[in-house]
Short mmCIF file of C-alpha atoms in Angstrom, two decimals:
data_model
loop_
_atom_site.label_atom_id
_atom_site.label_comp_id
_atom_site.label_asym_id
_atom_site.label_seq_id
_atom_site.Cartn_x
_atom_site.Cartn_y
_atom_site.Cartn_z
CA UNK W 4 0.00 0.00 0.00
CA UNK W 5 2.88 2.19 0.52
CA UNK W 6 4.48 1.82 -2.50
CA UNK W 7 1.59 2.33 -4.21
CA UNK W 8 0.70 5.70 -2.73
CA UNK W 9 4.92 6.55 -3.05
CA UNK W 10 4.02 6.12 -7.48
CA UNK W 11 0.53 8.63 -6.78
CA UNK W 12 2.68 11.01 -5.36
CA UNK W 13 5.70 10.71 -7.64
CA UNK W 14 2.75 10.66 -10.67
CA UNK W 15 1.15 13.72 -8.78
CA UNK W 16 4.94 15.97 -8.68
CA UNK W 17 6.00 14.97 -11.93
CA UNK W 18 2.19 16.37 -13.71
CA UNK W 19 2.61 19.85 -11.45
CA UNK W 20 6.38 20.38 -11.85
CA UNK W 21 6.67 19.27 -15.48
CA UNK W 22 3.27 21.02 -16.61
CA UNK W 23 4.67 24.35 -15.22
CA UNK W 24 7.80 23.74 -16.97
CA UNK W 25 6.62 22.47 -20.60
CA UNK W 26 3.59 25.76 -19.55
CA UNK W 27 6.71 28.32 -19.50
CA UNK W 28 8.59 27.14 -22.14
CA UNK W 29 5.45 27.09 -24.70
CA UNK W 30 5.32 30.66 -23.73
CA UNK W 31 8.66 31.48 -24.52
CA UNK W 32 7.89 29.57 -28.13
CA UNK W 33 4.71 31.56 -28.54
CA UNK W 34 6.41 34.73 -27.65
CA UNK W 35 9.57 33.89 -30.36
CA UNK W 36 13.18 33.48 -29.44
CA UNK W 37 13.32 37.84 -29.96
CA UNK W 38 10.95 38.58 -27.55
CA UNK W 39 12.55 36.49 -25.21
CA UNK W 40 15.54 37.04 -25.76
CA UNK W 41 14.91 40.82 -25.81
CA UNK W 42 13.18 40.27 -22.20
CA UNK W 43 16.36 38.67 -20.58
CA UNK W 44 18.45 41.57 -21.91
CA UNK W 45 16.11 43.51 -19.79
CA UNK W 46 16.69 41.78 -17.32
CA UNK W 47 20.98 41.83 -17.72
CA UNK W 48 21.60 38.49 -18.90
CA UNK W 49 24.25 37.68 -21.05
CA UNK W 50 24.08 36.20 -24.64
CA UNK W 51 19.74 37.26 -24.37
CA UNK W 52 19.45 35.22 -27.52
CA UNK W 53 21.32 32.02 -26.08
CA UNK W 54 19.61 32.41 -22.77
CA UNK W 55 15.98 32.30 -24.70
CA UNK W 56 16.72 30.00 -26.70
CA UNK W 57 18.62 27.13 -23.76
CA UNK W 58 16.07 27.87 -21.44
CA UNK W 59 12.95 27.44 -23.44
CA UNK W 60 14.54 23.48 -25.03
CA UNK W 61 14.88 22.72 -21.39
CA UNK W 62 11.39 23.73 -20.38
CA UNK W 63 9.81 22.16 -23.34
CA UNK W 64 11.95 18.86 -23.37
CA UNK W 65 12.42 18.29 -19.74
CA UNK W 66 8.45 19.58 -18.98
CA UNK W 67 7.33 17.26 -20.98
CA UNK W 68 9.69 13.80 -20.21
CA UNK W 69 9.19 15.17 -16.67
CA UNK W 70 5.40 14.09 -17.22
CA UNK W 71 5.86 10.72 -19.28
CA UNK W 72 8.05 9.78 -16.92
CA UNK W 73 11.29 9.12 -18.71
CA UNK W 74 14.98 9.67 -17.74
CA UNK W 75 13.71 11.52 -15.25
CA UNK W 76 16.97 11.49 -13.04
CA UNK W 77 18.63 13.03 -15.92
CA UNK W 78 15.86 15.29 -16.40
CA UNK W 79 15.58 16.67 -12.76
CA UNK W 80 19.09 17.83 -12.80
CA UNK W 81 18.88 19.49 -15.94
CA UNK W 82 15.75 21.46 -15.11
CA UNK W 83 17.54 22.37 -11.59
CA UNK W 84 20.71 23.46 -13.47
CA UNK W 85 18.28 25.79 -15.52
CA UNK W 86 16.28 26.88 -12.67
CA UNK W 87 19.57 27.46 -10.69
CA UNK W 88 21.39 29.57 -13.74
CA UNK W 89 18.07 31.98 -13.93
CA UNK W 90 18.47 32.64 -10.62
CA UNK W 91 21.68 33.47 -10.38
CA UNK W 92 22.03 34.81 -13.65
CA UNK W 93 18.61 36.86 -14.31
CA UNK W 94 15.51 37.34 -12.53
CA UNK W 95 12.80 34.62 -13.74
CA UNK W 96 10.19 36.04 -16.49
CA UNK W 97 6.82 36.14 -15.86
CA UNK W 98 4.44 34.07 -15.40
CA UNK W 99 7.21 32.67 -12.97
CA UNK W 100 7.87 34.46 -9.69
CA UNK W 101 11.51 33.88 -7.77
CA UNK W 102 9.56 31.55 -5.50
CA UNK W 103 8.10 29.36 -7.85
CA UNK W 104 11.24 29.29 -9.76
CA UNK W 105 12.94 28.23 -6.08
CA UNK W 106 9.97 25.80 -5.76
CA UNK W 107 10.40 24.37 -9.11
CA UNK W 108 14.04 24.04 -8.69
CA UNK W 109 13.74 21.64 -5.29
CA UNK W 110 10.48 19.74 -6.63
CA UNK W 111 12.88 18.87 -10.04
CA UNK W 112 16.16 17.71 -7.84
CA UNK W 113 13.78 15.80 -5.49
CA UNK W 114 12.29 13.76 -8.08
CA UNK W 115 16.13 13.05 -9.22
CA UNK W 116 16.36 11.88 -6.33
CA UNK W 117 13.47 9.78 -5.51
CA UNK W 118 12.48 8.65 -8.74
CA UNK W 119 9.60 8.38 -11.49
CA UNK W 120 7.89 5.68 -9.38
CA UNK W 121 6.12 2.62 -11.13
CA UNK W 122 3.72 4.44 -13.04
CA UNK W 123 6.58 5.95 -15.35
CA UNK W 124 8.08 5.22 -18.97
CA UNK W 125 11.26 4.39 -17.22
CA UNK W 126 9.99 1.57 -15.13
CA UNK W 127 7.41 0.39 -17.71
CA UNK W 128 10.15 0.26 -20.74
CA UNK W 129 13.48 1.12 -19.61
CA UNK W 130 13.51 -1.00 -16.15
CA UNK W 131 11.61 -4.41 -17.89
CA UNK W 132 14.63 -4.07 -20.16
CA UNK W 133 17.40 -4.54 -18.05
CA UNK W 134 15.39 -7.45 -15.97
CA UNK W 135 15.16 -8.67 -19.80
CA UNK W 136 19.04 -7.85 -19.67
CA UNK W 137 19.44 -9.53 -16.57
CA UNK W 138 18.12 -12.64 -17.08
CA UNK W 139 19.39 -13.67 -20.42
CA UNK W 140 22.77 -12.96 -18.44
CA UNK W 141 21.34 -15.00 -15.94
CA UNK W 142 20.36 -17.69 -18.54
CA UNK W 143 24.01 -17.66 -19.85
CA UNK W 144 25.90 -18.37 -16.50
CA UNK W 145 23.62 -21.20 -16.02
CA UNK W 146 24.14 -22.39 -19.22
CA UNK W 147 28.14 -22.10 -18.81
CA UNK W 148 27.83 -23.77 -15.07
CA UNK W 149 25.68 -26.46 -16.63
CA UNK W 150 29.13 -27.02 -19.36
CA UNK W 151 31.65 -27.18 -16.49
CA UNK W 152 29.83 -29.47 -14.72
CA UNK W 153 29.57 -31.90 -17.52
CA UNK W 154 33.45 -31.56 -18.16
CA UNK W 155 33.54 -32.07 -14.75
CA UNK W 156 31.69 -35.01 -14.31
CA UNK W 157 34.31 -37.68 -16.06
CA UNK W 158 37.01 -36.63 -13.54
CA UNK W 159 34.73 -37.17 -10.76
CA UNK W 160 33.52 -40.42 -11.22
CA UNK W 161 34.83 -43.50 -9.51
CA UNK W 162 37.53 -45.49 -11.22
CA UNK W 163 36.54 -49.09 -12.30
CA UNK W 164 37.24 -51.48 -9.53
CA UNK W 165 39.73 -53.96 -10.95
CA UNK W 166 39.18 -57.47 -11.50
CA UNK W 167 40.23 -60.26 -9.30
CA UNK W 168 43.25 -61.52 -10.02
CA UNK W 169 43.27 -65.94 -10.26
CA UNK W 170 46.70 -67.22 -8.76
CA UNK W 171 48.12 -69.89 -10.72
CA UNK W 172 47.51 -72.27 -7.47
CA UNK W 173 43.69 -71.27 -6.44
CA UNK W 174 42.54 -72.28 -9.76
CA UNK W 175 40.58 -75.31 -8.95
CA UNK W 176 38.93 -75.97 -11.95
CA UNK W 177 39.19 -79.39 -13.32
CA UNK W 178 41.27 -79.59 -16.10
CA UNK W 179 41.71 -82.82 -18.78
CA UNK W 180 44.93 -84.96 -18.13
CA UNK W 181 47.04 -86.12 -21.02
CA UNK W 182 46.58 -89.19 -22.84
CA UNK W 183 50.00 -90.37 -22.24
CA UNK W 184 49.69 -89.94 -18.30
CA UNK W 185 46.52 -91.65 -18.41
CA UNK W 186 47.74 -94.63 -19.60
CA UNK W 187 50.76 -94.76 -17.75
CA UNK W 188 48.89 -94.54 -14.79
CA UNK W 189 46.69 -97.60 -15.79
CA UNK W 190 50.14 -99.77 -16.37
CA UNK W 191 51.19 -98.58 -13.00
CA UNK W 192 47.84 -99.73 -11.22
CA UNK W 193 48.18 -103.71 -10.60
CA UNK W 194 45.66 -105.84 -11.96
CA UNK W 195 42.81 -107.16 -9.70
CA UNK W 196 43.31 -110.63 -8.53
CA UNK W 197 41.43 -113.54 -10.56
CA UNK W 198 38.72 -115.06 -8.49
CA UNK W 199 39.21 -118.94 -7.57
CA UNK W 200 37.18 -121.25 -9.55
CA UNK W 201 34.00 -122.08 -8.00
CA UNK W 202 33.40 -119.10 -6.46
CA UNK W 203 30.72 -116.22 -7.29
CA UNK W 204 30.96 -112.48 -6.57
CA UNK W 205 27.63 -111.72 -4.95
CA UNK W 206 27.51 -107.79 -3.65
CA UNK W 207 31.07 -107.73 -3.52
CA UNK W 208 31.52 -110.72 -1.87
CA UNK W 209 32.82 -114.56 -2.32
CA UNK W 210 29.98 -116.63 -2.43
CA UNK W 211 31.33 -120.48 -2.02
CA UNK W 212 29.20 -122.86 -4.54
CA UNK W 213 26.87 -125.13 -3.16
CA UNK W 214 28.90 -128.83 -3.15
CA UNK W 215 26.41 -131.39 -4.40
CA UNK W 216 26.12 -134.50 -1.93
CA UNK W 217 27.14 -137.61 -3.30
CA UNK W 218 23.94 -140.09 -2.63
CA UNK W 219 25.62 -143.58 -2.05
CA UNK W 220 24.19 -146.60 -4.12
CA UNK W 221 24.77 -149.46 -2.59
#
């Protein structure tokens, strides 16, 4: 709510201050740069013609971008500057007394000061561009973070852990003997026994034959 009644009253300073400006100047134009100039020779000011003609641009130009709102930082110094050099210089013209002129001249450094507010040209156009400004900046340091962190990312990953290494003696794995050790081994290995006659392996074990009895025939 503040700042909204902060851009009334910076709205309300820049009409009054600028419309009495642009109001004097327009005067000066309607009167001609003679007249005028012929009225600050009255009034003992150097260069009348130069006077008439600086101080009417600035009352035009800086009335009227006082009102629109635009540069006016720029603006409010420049209209001081003018409203200081009359008063130094030459006594104001009418329809400006020496304390309007004094009036005008803090009202136009004040609003250097303190700003157009939000309801201004400068805010509208001029202060949208540099946030426009701003964040394609903004876009581009992400974009160049985003860059180093992808060069970045190779370095910082964790090495590959390295395979196991298989010791000639751990290897367990069965592994096909040669022929000629094979049979070598089988001419080493003594041949089994050869059962006695008569006799019958049953479940590994000797099984004696059954002896026939002789029947006697007498």
């Amino acid at each position: 709510m503040k700042q909204v009644l902060r851009d009334l009253a910076a709205l309300v300073a820049r009409i009054g201050v600028g419309g009495i400006f642009f109001a004097n100047g327009w005067t000066k134009l309607e009167d001609g740069l003679k007249i005028t100039g012929a009225k600050f020779l009255e009034q003992g000011a150097p260069a009348p013609g130069a006077w008439a003609t600086v101080t009417m641009l600035a009352e035009l130009i800086g009335g009227a971008l006082l009102i629109a709102g635009l540069a006016v930082s720029a603006t409010g110094l420049i209209l001081f500057a003018e409203a200081l050099a009359v008063f130094l210089v030459a006594p104001p013209l009418n329809p400006i007394t020496m304390n309007e002129l004094i009036l005008l001249g803090a009202a136009s450094l004040l609003l250097a000061v303190v700003g157009a507010g939000r309801i201004s040209v400068d805010h509208m156009v001029v202060i949208r561009r540099r946030e426009s400004e701003a964040a394609s900046e903004f876009a581009a340091d992400n974009e160049a973070d985003r860059v180093i962190a992808s060069l970045r990312e190779p370095e910082e990953s964790p090495p590959p852990e390295p395979e196991p290494e298989i010791s000639p003696t751990e290897d367990t794995a069965p592994h096909p003997r040669p022929r000629g050790q094979v049979e070598q081994k089988r001419n080493e290995e003594p041949a089994p026994a050869p059962a006695p006659p008569g006799d019958t392996l049953v479940a590994g074990r000797k099984k004696p034959q059954a002896r026939t009895r002789r029947t006697s025939t007498e």
